[in-house]
Coordinates of C-alpha atoms in Angstrom, one line a residue:
M20 CA 33.6 55.3 -14.0
S21 CA 35.7 56.5 -11.1
T22 CA 39.0 55.2 -10.0
P23 CA 40.2 54.2 -6.5
D24 CA 41.9 57.6 -6.2
E25 CA 38.5 59.2 -6.7
A26 CA 36.7 57.0 -4.2
W27 CA 33.8 58.6 -2.3
S28 CA 33.4 58.6 1.4
V29 CA 30.4 56.7 2.9
S30 CA 28.9 60.0 4.0
R31 CA 29.1 61.5 0.5
L32 CA 27.4 58.4 -0.9
A33 CA 24.6 58.7 1.7
R34 CA 24.1 62.4 0.9
V35 CA 23.9 61.8 -2.8
I36 CA 21.3 59.0 -2.3
K37 CA 19.3 61.2 -0.1
R38 CA 19.3 64.1 -2.5
Q39 CA 18.4 61.9 -5.5
V40 CA 15.5 60.3 -3.7
E41 CA 14.0 63.4 -2.0
E42 CA 14.5 65.9 -4.9
G43 CA 13.5 63.6 -7.7
M44 CA 10.1 62.5 -6.3
E45 CA 6.9 64.4 -6.0
P46 CA 4.3 63.6 -3.2
V47 CA 2.3 60.5 -4.1
W48 CA -0.7 58.6 -2.7
V49 CA 0.1 55.0 -1.5
R50 CA -2.5 52.4 -0.7
G51 CA -1.6 49.6 1.7
E52 CA -2.3 47.8 5.0
L53 CA -1.1 49.2 8.3
V54 CA 1.3 46.9 10.2
G55 CA 3.5 47.5 13.3
V56 CA 1.5 50.6 14.4
K57 CA 3.1 52.4 17.3
R58 CA 2.3 55.8 18.9
Y59 CA 5.0 57.3 21.1
P60 CA 4.5 59.8 24.0
S61 CA 5.8 62.5 21.8
G62 CA 2.7 62.2 19.6
H63 CA 4.5 60.8 16.6
W64 CA 3.2 57.6 14.9
Y65 CA 5.4 55.0 13.3
F66 CA 4.0 52.1 11.2
G67 CA 4.5 50.2 8.0
L68 CA 2.5 50.0 4.8
R69 CA 2.5 46.7 3.0
D70 CA 0.9 44.8 0.1
E71 CA 1.4 41.3 -1.2
A72 CA 5.0 42.0 -2.4
A73 CA 6.6 44.8 -0.4
K74 CA 6.6 46.9 2.7
V75 CA 7.7 50.5 3.4
D76 CA 8.3 52.1 6.8
C77 CA 6.3 55.3 7.5
T78 CA 6.4 58.3 9.8
L79 CA 3.4 60.4 10.8
W80 CA 4.5 63.4 12.7
K81 CA 2.6 64.9 15.6
G82 CA 1.3 67.9 13.7
V83 CA -0.3 65.7 11.0
A84 CA -1.5 63.1 13.5
S85 CA -3.4 65.8 15.4
R86 CA -5.8 66.0 12.5
L87 CA -6.7 62.3 12.5
T88 CA -10.4 61.6 13.0
G89 CA -9.7 58.3 14.8
P90 CA -6.8 56.1 15.9
L91 CA -4.8 54.1 13.5
E92 CA -5.3 50.3 14.0
E93 CA -3.4 47.2 13.0
G94 CA -4.7 45.7 9.8
Q95 CA -6.5 48.8 8.5
E96 CA -6.3 49.5 4.8
V97 CA -5.5 53.1 4.2
F98 CA -4.5 55.7 1.6
A99 CA -1.5 57.7 2.6
L100 CA -0.2 60.9 0.9
G101 CA 3.5 61.6 1.5
T102 CA 7.1 61.9 0.2
A103 CA 10.1 59.6 0.4
N104 CA 12.8 60.5 2.8
V105 CA 16.3 59.0 3.5
W106 CA 17.7 59.0 7.0
E107 CA 21.3 59.8 6.1
E108 CA 23.0 58.2 9.1
R109 CA 21.7 54.8 8.2
T110 CA 20.7 55.4 4.6
A111 CA 17.3 54.1 5.6
L112 CA 14.3 54.9 3.4
R113 CA 11.1 56.2 5.0
F114 CA 7.8 57.5 3.8
N115 CA 6.8 60.7 5.5
V116 CA 3.0 60.8 5.6
T117 CA 1.3 64.2 5.3
R118 CA -2.3 62.9 5.0
I119 CA -3.9 59.6 5.7
V120 CA -7.4 58.3 4.8
T121 CA -8.8 55.1 6.3
A122 CA -10.4 52.7 3.7
A123 CA -13.5 50.9 4.6
G124 CA -13.1 47.6 6.4
L125 CA -10.1 45.6 7.4
G126 CA -7.1 44.8 5.3
A127 CA -6.9 41.5 3.5
A128 CA -4.6 39.8 6.1
A129 CA -6.8 40.9 9.0
Q130 CA -9.9 39.6 7.2
Q131 CA -8.2 36.2 6.7
V132 CA -7.3 35.9 10.3
E133 CA -10.9 36.7 11.3
R134 CA -12.2 34.1 8.9
T135 CA -9.8 31.5 10.4
K136 CA -10.8 32.5 13.9
Q137 CA -14.5 32.0 13.2
A138 CA -13.8 28.5 11.7
L139 CA -11.9 27.5 14.8
L140 CA -14.7 28.8 17.0
K141 CA -17.2 26.8 15.1
D142 CA -15.3 23.6 15.7
G143 CA -14.8 24.3 19.4
L144 CA -11.0 24.6 19.2
L145 CA -11.0 27.9 21.1
D146 CA -13.2 26.5 24.0
P147 CA -11.3 26.9 27.3
A148 CA -12.8 23.6 28.5
R149 CA -10.7 21.6 26.1
K150 CA -7.4 22.9 27.4
R151 CA -5.3 20.3 29.2
P152 CA -3.2 20.8 32.3
L153 CA 0.5 20.7 32.2
P154 CA 2.4 17.8 34.0
R155 CA 3.8 18.9 37.4
F156 CA 7.2 17.2 36.9
P157 CA 7.9 16.7 33.2
L158 CA 10.8 14.5 32.2
R159 CA 10.8 15.1 28.4
I160 CA 9.8 18.3 26.6
A161 CA 9.6 18.9 22.9
V162 CA 10.6 22.3 21.6
I163 CA 9.4 23.4 18.1
T164 CA 11.3 26.5 16.9
S165 CA 14.1 27.6 14.6
I166 CA 17.5 26.4 15.9
A167 CA 19.0 29.6 14.4
G168 CA 16.9 31.8 16.6
A169 CA 17.3 33.0 20.2
A170 CA 14.2 31.2 21.5
V171 CA 15.8 27.8 21.8
H172 CA 18.8 29.2 23.8
D173 CA 16.4 31.0 26.1
I174 CA 14.5 27.8 26.8
I175 CA 17.7 25.8 27.4
T176 CA 19.0 28.4 29.9
V177 CA 15.8 28.5 31.9
A178 CA 15.5 24.6 31.9
T179 CA 19.1 24.2 33.1
R180 CA 18.5 26.6 36.0
R181 CA 15.1 25.4 37.1
W182 CA 15.0 21.6 36.5
P183 CA 18.3 20.3 35.1
G184 CA 17.3 16.7 34.9
V185 CA 14.7 17.4 32.1
E186 CA 15.4 16.2 28.5
L187 CA 14.7 18.7 25.7
F188 CA 14.0 17.5 22.2
V189 CA 14.3 20.3 19.7
V190 CA 12.5 20.0 16.4
N191 CA 13.8 22.5 13.9
S192 CA 11.2 24.5 11.9
A193 CA 10.9 27.7 10.0
V194 CA 8.9 30.2 12.1
Q195 CA 8.2 32.9 9.4
G196 CA 7.9 33.0 5.7
D197 CA 5.9 31.0 3.1
A198 CA 7.4 27.7 4.2
A199 CA 6.7 28.1 7.9
P200 CA 3.1 26.8 8.2
A201 CA 3.9 23.5 6.5
E202 CA 7.1 23.0 8.5
L203 CA 5.3 23.8 11.8
V204 CA 2.6 21.2 11.0
A205 CA 5.2 18.6 10.2
A206 CA 7.1 19.3 13.4
L207 CA 3.9 18.9 15.5
E208 CA 3.2 15.6 13.8
T209 CA 6.8 14.5 14.6
V210 CA 6.2 15.4 18.3
G211 CA 3.1 13.2 18.3
R212 CA 5.3 10.2 17.2
L213 CA 8.0 10.7 19.8
D214 CA 7.9 8.4 22.9
A215 CA 7.1 9.6 26.4
I216 CA 6.9 13.3 25.6
D217 CA 5.2 15.1 28.5
C218 CA 4.5 18.5 26.8
C219 CA 5.5 20.7 23.9
I220 CA 6.6 24.3 23.5
I221 CA 6.1 25.9 20.1
G222 CA 7.2 29.5 19.4
R223 CA 9.7 32.0 18.3
G224 CA 11.5 35.1 19.5
G225 CA 10.4 38.7 18.9
G226 CA 9.7 40.2 15.5
A227 CA 7.4 42.4 13.6
R228 CA 3.7 41.6 13.7
E229 CA 3.6 40.6 10.1
D230 CA 6.2 37.9 10.8
L231 CA 3.7 36.1 12.9
A232 CA 1.5 35.0 10.0
A233 CA 2.4 31.4 10.4
F234 CA 1.0 31.3 13.9
N235 CA -2.4 32.5 12.5
D236 CA -2.5 29.8 9.9
E237 CA -5.5 27.5 10.2
A238 CA -3.5 24.3 9.5
V239 CA -1.0 25.1 12.2
C240 CA -3.8 25.9 14.7
R241 CA -5.5 22.6 14.0
A242 CA -2.2 20.7 14.3
I243 CA -1.7 22.2 17.8
A244 CA -5.2 21.1 18.8
A245 CA -4.5 17.6 17.5
C246 CA -1.2 17.2 19.3
P247 CA -1.4 14.3 21.8
V248 CA 0.4 16.2 24.6
P249 CA -0.2 19.7 26.1
V250 CA 1.1 22.5 24.0
I251 CA 2.5 25.9 25.2
S252 CA 2.5 28.6 22.6
A253 CA 5.3 31.1 23.0
V254 CA 5.3 33.5 20.1
G255 CA 7.5 36.1 21.8
H256 CA 5.2 39.1 21.9
E257 CA 3.9 40.7 25.1
V258 CA 1.0 42.4 23.3
D259 CA 0.2 40.4 20.2
V260 CA -2.1 37.4 20.6
T261 CA -2.1 34.9 17.7
L262 CA -4.6 32.2 16.9
A263 CA -2.0 29.6 18.0
D264 CA -2.0 31.3 21.4
L265 CA -5.8 30.8 21.6
V266 CA -5.8 27.2 20.5
A267 CA -2.8 26.1 22.7
D268 CA -3.3 24.7 26.2
L269 CA -1.3 27.6 27.6
R270 CA 0.0 30.9 26.3
A271 CA 3.4 32.3 27.3
A272 CA 4.5 35.8 26.3
T273 CA 8.0 34.7 25.6
P274 CA 10.0 31.4 25.2
S275 CA 11.7 32.0 28.6
Q276 CA 8.3 32.3 30.3
A277 CA 7.1 29.1 28.5
A278 CA 10.0 27.2 30.1
E279 CA 9.1 28.6 33.5
F280 CA 5.5 27.5 33.1
A281 CA 6.6 24.0 32.0
L282 CA 9.2 23.3 34.7
P283 CA 9.1 23.5 38.5
D284 CA 11.8 25.3 40.4
R285 CA 14.0 22.7 42.1
R286 CA 14.7 25.0 45.0
E287 CA 11.0 25.5 45.7
V288 CA 10.5 21.7 45.5
Q289 CA 13.4 21.0 47.9
A290 CA 12.1 23.6 50.3
R291 CA 8.7 21.9 50.2
L292 CA 10.2 18.5 50.8
N293 CA 12.2 19.8 53.7
G294 CA 9.1 21.2 55.3
L295 CA 7.1 18.0 54.9
G296 CA 10.1 16.1 56.2
A297 CA 10.1 18.1 59.4
V298 CA 6.3 17.5 59.9
L299 CA 6.8 13.7 59.3
A300 CA 9.7 13.6 61.8
A301 CA 7.5 15.3 64.5
Q302 CA 4.6 13.0 63.8
G303 CA 6.8 9.9 63.8
M304 CA 8.2 10.8 67.2
G305 CA 4.7 11.3 68.5
H306 CA 3.6 7.9 67.4
V307 CA 6.7 6.3 69.0
T308 CA 6.0 8.0 72.3
A309 CA 2.4 6.9 72.2
A310 CA 3.4 3.3 71.4
Q311 CA 6.0 3.2 74.2
Q312 CA 3.4 4.4 76.7
R313 CA 0.8 2.0 75.5
D314 CA 3.0 -1.1 75.5
S315 CA 5.3 -0.1 78.4
I316 CA 8.4 -0.5 76.2
A317 CA 11.3 1.3 77.8
P318 CA 13.2 3.7 75.4
G319 CA 16.2 2.0 73.8
T320 CA 15.1 -1.6 74.5
G321 CA 12.9 -2.3 71.5
W322 CA 12.1 -1.3 68.0
G323 CA 11.4 2.4 67.5
V324 CA 11.2 4.9 64.7
R325 CA 13.2 8.1 64.4
C326 CA 12.7 10.4 61.4
S327 CA 15.3 12.8 60.2
I328 CA 16.0 15.0 57.2
S329 CA 19.7 14.1 57.0
C330 CA 21.6 10.8 57.0
G331 CA 22.9 9.5 60.3
V332 CA 24.5 6.6 62.0
P333 CA 22.1 3.8 63.0
S334 CA 21.8 3.1 66.7
A335 CA 21.5 -0.4 68.3
G336 CA 18.0 -1.7 68.5
C337 CA 16.5 1.2 66.6
C338 CA 15.3 1.6 63.0
R339 CA 16.3 5.1 62.0
C340 CA 14.2 6.3 59.1
M341 CA 15.8 8.9 56.8
V342 CA 13.6 11.2 54.8
G343 CA 15.1 13.2 51.9
C344 CA 15.2 13.5 48.1
H345 CA 17.7 14.2 45.5
S346 CA 17.0 17.0 43.0
H347 CA 15.8 14.5 40.3
L348 CA 13.3 12.9 42.7
S349 CA 14.2 9.3 42.0
V350 CA 16.2 8.2 45.1
T351 CA 15.7 8.8 48.8
P352 CA 18.3 8.1 51.5
G353 CA 17.6 4.7 53.2
C354 CA 17.1 3.7 56.8
H355 CA 19.1 1.0 58.5
A356 CA 18.4 -1.1 61.5
S357 CA 20.6 -3.4 63.6
G358 CA 20.3 -7.1 62.7
S359 CA 20.7 -6.5 58.9
R360 CA 17.0 -5.5 58.4
R361 CA 16.9 -2.7 55.8
C362 CA 14.2 -0.6 54.3
R363 CA 13.6 2.6 52.4
L364 CA 10.9 5.0 53.2
G365 CA 9.7 7.1 50.2
W366 CA 7.6 10.2 50.2
R367 CA 3.8 9.7 50.5
P368 CA 3.9 5.9 50.0
R369 CA 0.8 3.8 49.5
W370 CA 1.0 1.9 52.8
N371 CA -0.5 -1.5 53.3
A372 CA -0.7 -0.6 56.9
A373 CA -1.2 2.5 59.1
W374 CA 0.2 4.1 62.2
P375 CA -0.9 2.6 65.6
G376 CA -4.4 3.4 66.6
S377 CA -5.7 4.0 63.1
G378 CA -7.3 0.5 62.9
R379 CA -6.0 -0.1 59.3
G380 CA -2.8 -2.0 60.0
S381 CA -3.1 -5.7 58.9
A382 CA 0.0 -7.1 57.3
A383 CA 2.6 -8.9 59.4
W384 CA 6.2 -7.8 59.9
P385 CA 8.4 -9.9 57.5
D386 CA 10.7 -12.4 59.0
S387 CA 14.5 -12.0 58.9
S388 CA 14.7 -14.0 55.6
M389 CA 12.3 -11.6 53.8
P390 CA 14.0 -8.3 52.5
C391 CA 12.1 -5.2 53.3
R392 CA 10.4 -3.5 50.4
R393 CA 11.9 -0.7 48.4
W394 CA 10.1 2.5 47.4
R395 CA 10.4 4.0 43.9
C396 CA 9.4 7.6 43.0
S397 CA 7.4 8.4 40.0
A398 CA 8.5 12.0 39.6
A399 CA 5.8 13.0 37.2
A400 CA 3.1 12.8 39.8
M401 CA 5.0 12.8 43.1
R402 CA 3.4 9.5 44.0
W403 CA 5.4 6.7 45.5
H404 CA 4.7 3.0 44.7
A405 CA 6.1 -0.1 46.4
T406 CA 8.0 -2.9 44.7
P407 CA 8.0 -5.9 45.2
T408 CA 4.6 -6.7 46.7
G409 CA 4.2 -7.6 50.3
G410 CA 3.8 -5.2 53.2
Y411 CA 4.1 -4.8 56.9
S412 CA 2.2 -2.9 59.5
V413 CA 3.7 0.2 61.1
D414 CA 2.2 -1.0 64.4
R415 CA 4.4 -4.1 64.3
L416 CA 7.4 -2.0 63.3
I417 CA 7.1 0.2 66.4
S418 CA 6.1 -2.4 69.0
R419 CA 8.1 -5.4 68.0
P420 CA 11.1 -5.9 70.3
G421 CA 14.5 -5.6 68.5
P422 CA 16.9 -8.5 67.9
D423 CA 19.1 -7.3 70.8
S424 CA 16.2 -7.0 73.2
P425 CA 15.3 -9.7 75.7

């Protein structure tokens, strides 16, 4: 046993390990399943060989790869001849393959995935017709992932930027390992019991392909299909497609993309509202002009309607209708008229009346003792509903003389 005065450097230790491994081991045949197969432009191949208990990283250099009779594919069971090698800088063990023979058929893991896929197909769970659309303006989103991973932080960042009023409910679950399938199923059942959840994101960040086994589990796939709200699968791989991706209502390549799919961009929504407001303002002025010409009402002497995007000061004898919307789509600026009459005009209301000339106006203008109706926005569908009941006709609103008029 050495003393502190005889301590080795890290470099010396790495060299000794490298020499012991490489000089003390003859070439051997190894049987295993290919995982994480990658071919680089240089012509070299990198992959892993695994069995039920272990995995070893492998290198297949260009010169050896040129003698392959066919491409290496994920899930293949192969026999590889090679020697152990230690990368001294990181003291990382690799298996340098000098010959590789493909065994017949797929590896055990790939065969199990294929059997699960066929069972899901038989029950119609992969049918595109059963996929549900996402809500346009979700208020509450459940997120199933590991709170220790980067996925949850990516989702929160995107949600804060695009739609900050949304509520996120994070359900912690393992996303890899033997316990992951059962925890994912339990998390999906928890989401089903939560109140007023609009949709669910389930996923994880990046990782090796073999770490995605939980998202190919049959119980997890069936739990996704049984979830009462639309589910977005975000496993975190651009290339790899899991069975959970196929069963979910929508697949996202990454957790960040899942959040973008689930949430609208508030800037785009505001721009759309501004454009619609300008159209409404122009149409409103056109109706006012037509009403004045029809009823010979002099401008400024009776009730009129003016539509604007921004708030303004009400003028005498004129109802000034303000059209706008806060970012959370729940309140619109009101409109004020002289004589204490007050109303709020929401976006796309369900009128009980129509503009002049449409032939649909029927309800009477409320008297001074009846408060005007208020409009409330249901953000999830961009539909506006009136409370309390009782309506008025726009025709009466435009043509009725104001309280200051003779």
